[in-house]
Amino acid sequence: MADLVIDHIVSDGTGKPRVRGSGVAVRVLAELHNIGWSAEKLADHMELTVAQVYAALSYYYDHKAEMDESIHAGQELSKNARSAEDFRLEIEARQKSKLE
C-alpha cells in the first residue's frame, strides 16, 4: 500500500501540521470543525480553499487519536492559563507594595 501524501499540509518545524502557505494549524481547523464549523465556513474565515480545509481534515482523521490528545492538552492549558489582565494586576500590586 502506498503512503498517503497530502500536498496542502506541511510540518511547521516543530512537527505540528499546518496548511501550506497559510500558517493555519490543522489542530485549529479540527477544533472548529468538531464544534460544527463546515469546511466552507472554515475556508471563508481562514482565507483558505475548501481543498486546503479538506486536506487538513483528512490529516486530522488520519491522526485522530494523536491530534485529539493535542487538542485536549491545549484546552487544559487554556483553562489553567492566567489572563494578561491577571498579570497586569499582579505587577501593579507588587509595584504598589514596593512603594509602601
GROMACS .gro file of N, CA, C and O in nm:
model
  400
    1MET      N    1   0.086  -0.118   0.000
    1MET     CA    2   0.000   0.000   0.000
    1MET      C    3   0.090   0.124   0.000
    1MET      O    4   0.188   0.131   0.071
    2ALA      N    5   0.052   0.225  -0.075
    2ALA     CA    6   0.131   0.349  -0.084
    2ALA      C    7   0.106   0.438   0.036
    2ALA      O    8   0.000   0.432   0.099
    3ASP      N    9   0.206   0.519   0.069
    3ASP     CA   10   0.190   0.616   0.177
    3ASP      C   11   0.098   0.728   0.132
    3ASP      O   12   0.097   0.766   0.015
    4LEU      N   13   0.023   0.782   0.227
    4LEU     CA   14  -0.065   0.894   0.199
    4LEU      C   15   0.017   1.022   0.189
    4LEU      O   16   0.100   1.051   0.275
    5VAL      N   17  -0.004   1.097   0.084
    5VAL     CA   18   0.063   1.225   0.065
    5VAL      C   19  -0.044   1.332   0.053
    5VAL      O   20  -0.135   1.321  -0.028
    6ILE      N   21  -0.034   1.433   0.137
    6ILE     CA   22  -0.131   1.542   0.133
    6ILE      C   23  -0.054   1.668   0.098
    6ILE      O   24   0.023   1.720   0.179
    7ASP      N   25  -0.072   1.716  -0.024
    7ASP     CA   26   0.006   1.829  -0.074
    7ASP      C   27  -0.013   1.957   0.006
    7ASP      O   28   0.079   2.037   0.016
    8HIS      N   29  -0.128   1.978   0.062
    8HIS     CA   30  -0.157   2.105   0.129
    8HIS      C   31  -0.105   2.114   0.273
    8HIS      O   32  -0.111   2.219   0.334
    9ILE      N   33  -0.054   2.004   0.328
    9ILE     CA   34  -0.016   2.002   0.470
    9ILE      C   35   0.136   1.989   0.483
    9ILE      O   36   0.198   1.907   0.417
   10VAL      N   37   0.193   2.072   0.570
   10VAL     CA   38   0.336   2.069   0.596
   10VAL      C   39   0.360   2.074   0.747
   10VAL      O   40   0.273   2.114   0.823
   11SER      N   41   0.481   2.036   0.786
   11SER     CA   42   0.522   2.049   0.926
   11SER      C   43   0.576   2.190   0.946
   11SER      O   44   0.641   2.245   0.858
   12ASP      N   45   0.551   2.247   1.063
   12ASP     CA   46   0.598   2.383   1.089
   12ASP      C   47   0.739   2.387   1.147
   12ASP      O   48   0.785   2.490   1.193
   13GLY      N   49   0.808   2.274   1.145
   13GLY     CA   50   0.942   2.269   1.202
   13GLY      C   51   0.944   2.215   1.343
   13GLY      O   52   1.048   2.172   1.393
   14THR      N   53   0.831   2.217   1.409
   14THR     CA   54   0.820   2.158   1.542
   14THR      C   55   0.740   2.029   1.537
   14THR      O   56   0.708   1.972   1.640
   15GLY      N   57   0.707   1.987   1.416
   15GLY     CA   58   0.630   1.865   1.400
   15GLY      C   59   0.480   1.888   1.399
   15GLY      O   60   0.403   1.794   1.386
   16LYS      N   61   0.437   2.012   1.411
   16LYS     CA   62   0.294   2.041   1.411
   16LYS      C   63   0.248   2.068   1.268
   16LYS      O   64   0.304   2.152   1.199
   17PRO      N   65   0.144   1.997   1.224
   17PRO     CA   66   0.098   2.015   1.087
   17PRO      C   67   0.022   2.146   1.067
   17PRO      O   68  -0.057   2.187   1.152
   18ARG      N   69   0.052   2.210   0.954
   18ARG     CA   70  -0.012   2.335   0.917
   18ARG      C   71  -0.050   2.330   0.771
   18ARG      O   72   0.004   2.252   0.694
   19VAL      N   73  -0.141   2.418   0.732
   19VAL     CA   74  -0.178   2.431   0.592
   19VAL      C   75  -0.067   2.508   0.522
   19VAL      O   76  -0.031   2.618   0.564
   20ARG      N   77  -0.012   2.448   0.417
   20ARG     CA   78   0.100   2.507   0.344
   20ARG      C   79   0.067   2.651   0.299
   20ARG      O   80  -0.040   2.677   0.247
   21GLY      N   81   0.160   2.741   0.327
   21GLY     CA   82   0.147   2.878   0.282
   21GLY      C   83   0.056   2.967   0.363
   21GLY      O   84   0.040   3.085   0.333
   22SER      N   85  -0.005   2.912   0.465
   22SER     CA   86  -0.100   2.992   0.542
   22SER      C   87  -0.061   3.008   0.689
   22SER      O   88  -0.099   3.104   0.753
   23GLY      N   89   0.007   2.910   0.743
   23GLY     CA   90   0.038   2.911   0.885
   23GLY      C   91  -0.076   2.863   0.973
   23GLY      O   92  -0.063   2.856   1.095
   24VAL      N   93  -0.189   2.829   0.914
   24VAL     CA   94  -0.304   2.782   0.992
   24VAL      C   95  -0.278   2.639   1.038
   24VAL      O   96  -0.250   2.550   0.956
   25ALA      N   97  -0.288   2.616   1.167
   25ALA     CA   98  -0.264   2.484   1.224
   25ALA      C   99  -0.382   2.391   1.196
   25ALA      O  100  -0.498   2.431   1.206
   26VAL      N  101  -0.349   2.267   1.161
   26VAL     CA  102  -0.452   2.165   1.140
   26VAL      C  103  -0.535   2.151   1.267
   26VAL      O  104  -0.658   2.136   1.260
   27ARG      N  105  -0.471   2.159   1.383
   27ARG     CA  106  -0.541   2.145   1.510
   27ARG      C  107  -0.653   2.248   1.525
   27ARG      O  108  -0.762   2.217   1.572
   28VAL      N  109  -0.628   2.371   1.482
   28VAL     CA  110  -0.729   2.477   1.492
   28VAL      C  111  -0.848   2.444   1.404
   28VAL      O  112  -0.964   2.456   1.446
   29LEU      N  113  -0.821   2.402   1.282
   29LEU     CA  114  -0.930   2.367   1.191
   29LEU      C  115  -1.009   2.249   1.246
   29LEU      O  116  -1.133   2.248   1.241
   30ALA      N  117  -0.939   2.150   1.302
   30ALA     CA  118  -1.007   2.033   1.359
   30ALA      C  119  -1.096   2.073   1.476
   30ALA      O  120  -1.210   2.028   1.487
   31GLU      N  121  -1.044   2.160   1.564
   31GLU     CA  122  -1.124   2.204   1.678
   31GLU      C  123  -1.252   2.273   1.633
   31GLU      O  124  -1.360   2.247   1.687
   32LEU      N  125  -1.239   2.364   1.538
   32LEU     CA  126  -1.357   2.437   1.490
   32LEU      C  127  -1.454   2.344   1.416
   32LEU      O  128  -1.576   2.355   1.432
   33HIS      N  129  -1.399   2.252   1.339
   33HIS     CA  130  -1.484   2.155   1.269
   33HIS      C  131  -1.559   2.068   1.371
   33HIS      O  132  -1.678   2.039   1.352
   34ASN      N  133  -1.491   2.030   1.479
   34ASN     CA  134  -1.554   1.946   1.582
   34ASN      C  135  -1.668   2.016   1.656
   34ASN      O  136  -1.752   1.950   1.717
   35ILE      N  137  -1.671   2.150   1.653
   35ILE     CA  138  -1.783   2.221   1.717
   35ILE      C  139  -1.887   2.267   1.614
   35ILE      O  140  -1.974   2.345   1.645
   36GLY      N  141  -1.872   2.215   1.490
   36GLY     CA  142  -1.978   2.236   1.394
   36GLY      C  143  -1.949   2.325   1.274
   36GLY      O  144  -2.038   2.346   1.191
   37TRP      N  145  -1.830   2.381   1.266
   37TRP     CA  146  -1.800   2.465   1.150
   37TRP      C  147  -1.787   2.377   1.026
   37TRP      O  148  -1.719   2.274   1.028
   38SER      N  149  -1.848   2.419   0.918
   38SER     CA  150  -1.838   2.346   0.791
   38SER      C  151  -1.705   2.377   0.724
   38SER      O  152  -1.638   2.476   0.757
   39ALA      N  153  -1.667   2.294   0.629
   39ALA     CA  154  -1.544   2.318   0.553
   39ALA      C  155  -1.551   2.452   0.481
   39ALA      O  156  -1.453   2.526   0.475
   40GLU      N  157  -1.668   2.484   0.430
   40GLU     CA  158  -1.685   2.611   0.358
   40GLU      C  159  -1.668   2.731   0.452
   40GLU      O  160  -1.604   2.830   0.416
   41LYS      N  161  -1.725   2.722   0.571
   41LYS     CA  162  -1.711   2.831   0.669
   41LYS      C  163  -1.566   2.845   0.713
   41LYS      O  164  -1.514   2.956   0.725
   42LEU      N  165  -1.499   2.733   0.737
   42LEU     CA  166  -1.358   2.737   0.774
   42LEU      C  167  -1.275   2.802   0.664
   42LEU      O  168  -1.190   2.887   0.692
   43ALA      N  169  -1.301   2.762   0.540
   43ALA     CA  170  -1.227   2.818   0.427
   43ALA      C  171  -1.248   2.969   0.419
   43ALA      O  172  -1.152   3.045   0.402
   44ASP      N  173  -1.370   3.012   0.435
   44ASP     CA  174  -1.402   3.155   0.426
   44ASP      C  175  -1.334   3.234   0.538
   44ASP      O  176  -1.270   3.335   0.511
   45HIS      N  177  -1.346   3.188   0.660
   45HIS     CA  178  -1.293   3.262   0.774
   45HIS      C  179  -1.141   3.256   0.785
   45HIS      O  180  -1.080   3.348   0.839
   46MET      N  181  -1.080   3.149   0.735
   46MET     CA  182  -0.935   3.134   0.746
   46MET      C  183  -0.863   3.173   0.617
   46MET      O  184  -0.741   3.158   0.608
   47GLU      N  185  -0.940   3.217   0.519
   47GLU     CA  186  -0.885   3.255   0.387
   47GLU      C  187  -0.806   3.140   0.325
   47GLU      O  188  -0.693   3.154   0.281
   48LEU      N  189  -0.871   3.023   0.323
   48LEU     CA  190  -0.816   2.902   0.264
   48LEU      C  191  -0.909   2.856   0.153
   48LEU      O  192  -1.023   2.902   0.144
   49THR      N  193  -0.863   2.763   0.072
   49THR     CA  194  -0.953   2.700  -0.023
   49THR      C  195  -1.022   2.583   0.048
   49THR      O  196  -0.972   2.532   0.151
   50VAL      N  197  -1.135   2.543  -0.005
   50VAL     CA  198  -1.206   2.429   0.053
   50VAL      C  199  -1.116   2.304   0.044
   50VAL      O  200  -1.114   2.222   0.135
   51ALA      N  201  -1.039   2.292  -0.064
   51ALA     CA  202  -0.947   2.179  -0.079
   51ALA      C  203  -0.843   2.178   0.033
   51ALA      O  204  -0.810   2.071   0.086
   52GLN      N  205  -0.791   2.295   0.071
   52GLN     CA  206  -0.696   2.302   0.182
   52GLN      C  207  -0.760   2.257   0.312
   52GLN      O  208  -0.698   2.186   0.392
   53VAL      N  209  -0.883   2.298   0.335
   53VAL     CA  210  -0.953   2.259   0.458
   53VAL      C  211  -0.976   2.109   0.460
   53VAL      O  212  -0.950   2.043   0.561
   54TYR      N  213  -1.023   2.053   0.349
   54TYR     CA  214  -1.045   1.909   0.345
   54TYR      C  215  -0.915   1.831   0.360
   54TYR      O  216  -0.912   1.725   0.424
   55ALA      N  217  -0.805   1.884   0.307
   55ALA     CA  218  -0.675   1.819   0.326
   55ALA      C  219  -0.638   1.819   0.474
   55ALA      O  220  -0.589   1.719   0.528
   56ALA      N  221  -0.661   1.932   0.541
   56ALA     CA  222  -0.633   1.941   0.684
   56ALA      C  223  -0.720   1.845   0.763
   56ALA      O  224  -0.673   1.776   0.854
   57LEU      N  225  -0.848   1.837   0.728
   57LEU     CA  226  -0.938   1.745   0.798
   57LEU      C  227  -0.901   1.600   0.769
   57LEU      O  228  -0.912   1.514   0.857
   58SER      N  229  -0.856   1.572   0.648
   58SER     CA  230  -0.809   1.438   0.615
   58SER      C  231  -0.689   1.402   0.702
   58SER      O  232  -0.682   1.292   0.757
   59TYR      N  233  -0.596   1.495   0.716
   59TYR     CA  234  -0.480   1.472   0.802
   59TYR      C  235  -0.527   1.448   0.946
   59TYR      O  236  -0.479   1.356   1.013
   60TYR      N  237  -0.619   1.530   0.991
   60TYR     CA  238  -0.672   1.515   1.127
   60TYR      C  239  -0.729   1.374   1.148
   60TYR      O  240  -0.696   1.306   1.245
   61TYR      N  241  -0.813   1.328   1.057
   61TYR     CA  242  -0.876   1.198   1.075
   61TYR      C  243  -0.776   1.084   1.061
   61TYR      O  244  -0.792   0.979   1.124
   62ASP      N  245  -0.669   1.103   0.982
   62ASP     CA  246  -0.565   1.002   0.972
   62ASP      C  247  -0.482   0.993   1.099
   62ASP      O  248  -0.416   0.892   1.124
   63HIS      N  249  -0.481   1.100   1.180
   63HIS     CA  250  -0.402   1.107   1.302
   63HIS      C  251  -0.490   1.146   1.422
   63HIS      O  252  -0.446   1.216   1.512
   64LYS      N  253  -0.614   1.099   1.420
   64LYS     CA  254  -0.716   1.148   1.513
   64LYS      C  255  -0.678   1.131   1.660
   64LYS      O  256  -0.692   1.226   1.738
   65ALA      N  257  -0.632   1.015   1.700
   65ALA     CA  258  -0.601   0.994   1.842
   65ALA      C  259  -0.493   1.091   1.889
   65ALA      O  260  -0.508   1.155   1.993
   66GLU      N  261  -0.388   1.101   1.812
   66GLU     CA  262  -0.278   1.192   1.846
   66GLU      C  263  -0.323   1.338   1.846
   66GLU      O  264  -0.290   1.415   1.937
   67MET      N  265  -0.401   1.376   1.744
   67MET     CA  266  -0.449   1.515   1.734
   67MET      C  267  -0.547   1.547   1.846
   67MET      O  268  -0.542   1.656   1.904
   68ASP      N  269  -0.637   1.454   1.878
   68ASP     CA  270  -0.733   1.477   1.986
   68ASP      C  271  -0.662   1.495   2.120
   68ASP      O  272  -0.703   1.577   2.203
   69GLU      N  273  -0.554   1.421   2.139
   69GLU     CA  274  -0.475   1.436   2.262
   69GLU      C  275  -0.413   1.576   2.267
   69GLU      O  276  -0.415   1.642   2.372
   70SER      N  277  -0.363   1.623   2.154
   70SER     CA  278  -0.305   1.758   2.147
   70SER      C  279  -0.412   1.865   2.171
   70SER      O  280  -0.389   1.963   2.242
   71ILE      N  281  -0.529   1.846   2.112
   71ILE     CA  282  -0.640   1.940   2.132
   71ILE      C  283  -0.678   1.946   2.279
   71ILE      O  284  -0.692   2.053   2.337
   72HIS      N  285  -0.691   1.829   2.341
   72HIS     CA  286  -0.730   1.823   2.482
   72HIS      C  287  -0.624   1.892   2.569
   72HIS      O  288  -0.658   1.968   2.661
   73ALA      N  289  -0.497   1.865   2.542
   73ALA     CA  290  -0.389   1.927   2.620
   73ALA      C  291  -0.392   2.079   2.605
   73ALA      O  292  -0.375   2.152   2.703
   74GLY      N  293  -0.416   2.127   2.485
   74GLY     CA  294  -0.425   2.272   2.462
   74GLY      C  295  -0.542   2.334   2.535
   74GLY      O  296  -0.532   2.444   2.590
   75GLN      N  297  -0.655   2.263   2.538
   75GLN     CA  298  -0.772   2.314   2.610
   75GLN      C  299  -0.747   2.319   2.760
   75GLN      O  300  -0.789   2.413   2.827
   76GLU      N  301  -0.676   2.219   2.812
   76GLU     CA  302  -0.644   2.218   2.955
   76GLU      C  303  -0.551   2.335   2.990
   76GLU      O  304  -0.568   2.400   3.093
   77LEU      N  305  -0.452   2.360   2.905
   77LEU     CA  306  -0.362   2.472   2.927
   77LEU      C  307  -0.438   2.604   2.927
   77LEU      O  308  -0.413   2.692   3.010
   78SER      N  309  -0.531   2.617   2.835
   78SER     CA  310  -0.610   2.740   2.826
   78SER      C  311  -0.694   2.761   2.951
   78SER      O  312  -0.708   2.873   2.999
   79LYS      N  313  -0.751   2.653   3.003
   79LYS     CA  314  -0.832   2.665   3.124
   79LYS      C  315  -0.749   2.713   3.243
   79LYS      O  316  -0.797   2.786   3.327
   80ASN      N  317  -0.625   2.666   3.247
   80ASN     CA  318  -0.539   2.696   3.361
   80ASN      C  319  -0.455   2.822   3.342
   80ASN      O  320  -0.390   2.865   3.437
   81ALA      N  321  -0.456   2.878   3.222
   81ALA     CA  322  -0.372   2.994   3.195
   81ALA      C  323  -0.431   3.120   3.258
   81ALA      O  324  -0.552   3.138   3.264
   82ARG      N  325  -0.343   3.202   3.306
   82ARG     CA  326  -0.386   3.330   3.360
   82ARG      C  327  -0.394   3.430   3.246
   82ARG      O  328  -0.316   3.426   3.152
   83SER      N  329  -0.484   3.522   3.259
   83SER     CA  330  -0.500   3.623   3.155
   83SER      C  331  -0.396   3.733   3.169
   83SER      O  332  -0.333   3.749   3.274
   84ALA      N  333  -0.380   3.809   3.063
   84ALA     CA  334  -0.289   3.924   3.066
   84ALA      C  335  -0.334   4.022   3.174
   84ALA      O  336  -0.251   4.086   3.240
   85GLU      N  337  -0.463   4.033   3.193
   85GLU     CA  338  -0.516   4.123   3.297
   85GLU      C  339  -0.472   4.076   3.436
   85GLU      O  340  -0.436   4.158   3.520
   86ASP      N  341  -0.473   3.946   3.460
   86ASP     CA  342  -0.426   3.892   3.588
   86ASP      C  343  -0.279   3.930   3.612
   86ASP      O  344  -0.242   3.971   3.722
   87PHE      N  345  -0.197   3.915   3.508
   87PHE     CA  346  -0.056   3.951   3.520
   87PHE      C  347  -0.040   4.101   3.547
   87PHE      O  348   0.041   4.142   3.629
   88ARG      N  349  -0.116   4.183   3.477
   88ARG     CA  350  -0.108   4.328   3.496
   88ARG      C  351  -0.141   4.365   3.640
   88ARG      O  352  -0.070   4.443   3.704
   89LEU      N  353  -0.248   4.308   3.693
   89LEU     CA  354  -0.288   4.336   3.831
   89LEU      C  355  -0.183   4.290   3.931
   89LEU      O  356  -0.154   4.358   4.029
   90GLU      N  357  -0.123   4.174   3.905
   90GLU     CA  358  -0.019   4.123   3.994
   90GLU      C  359   0.103   4.215   3.993
   90GLU      O  360   0.159   4.247   4.098
   91ILE      N  361   0.143   4.261   3.877
   91ILE     CA  362   0.258   4.352   3.866
   91ILE      C  363   0.229   4.483   3.936
   91ILE      O  364   0.314   4.535   4.011
   92GLU      N  365   0.110   4.537   3.916
   92GLU     CA  366   0.073   4.661   3.983
   92GLU      C  367   0.073   4.645   4.135
   92GLU      O  368   0.120   4.733   4.208
   93ALA      N  369   0.026   4.531   4.184
   93ALA     CA  370   0.024   4.506   4.328
   93ALA      C  371   0.166   4.497   4.382
   93ALA      O  372   0.196   4.552   4.490
   94ARG      N  373   0.256   4.432   4.309
   94ARG     CA  374   0.395   4.424   4.353
   94ARG      C  375   0.460   4.562   4.356
   94ARG      O  376   0.533   4.594   4.450
   95GLN      N  377   0.433   4.640   4.253
   95GLN     CA  378   0.491   4.775   4.248
   95GLN      C  379   0.438   4.862   4.362
   95GLN      O  380   0.513   4.935   4.424
   96LYS      N  381   0.310   4.846   4.389
   96LYS     CA  382   0.249   4.925   4.497
   96LYS      C  383   0.308   4.885   4.632
   96LYS      O  384   0.338   4.971   4.715
   97SER      N  385   0.329   4.755   4.653
   97SER     CA  386   0.385   4.709   4.780
   97SER      C  387   0.530   4.755   4.798
   97SER      O  388   0.575   4.780   4.910
   98LYS      N  389   0.604   4.768   4.691
   98LYS     CA  390   0.741   4.815   4.698
   98LYS      C  391   0.746   4.962   4.736
   98LYS      O  392   0.840   5.008   4.801
   99LEU      N  393   0.644   5.038   4.696
   99LEU     CA  394   0.639   5.182   4.727
   99LEU      C  395   0.598   5.209   4.870
   99LEU      O  396   0.624   5.316   4.924
  100GLU      N  397   0.530   5.114   4.930
  100GLU     CA  398   0.477   5.135   5.066
  100GLU      C  399   0.580   5.117   5.173
  100GLU      O  400   0.681   5.068   5.173
   0.00000   0.00000   0.00000
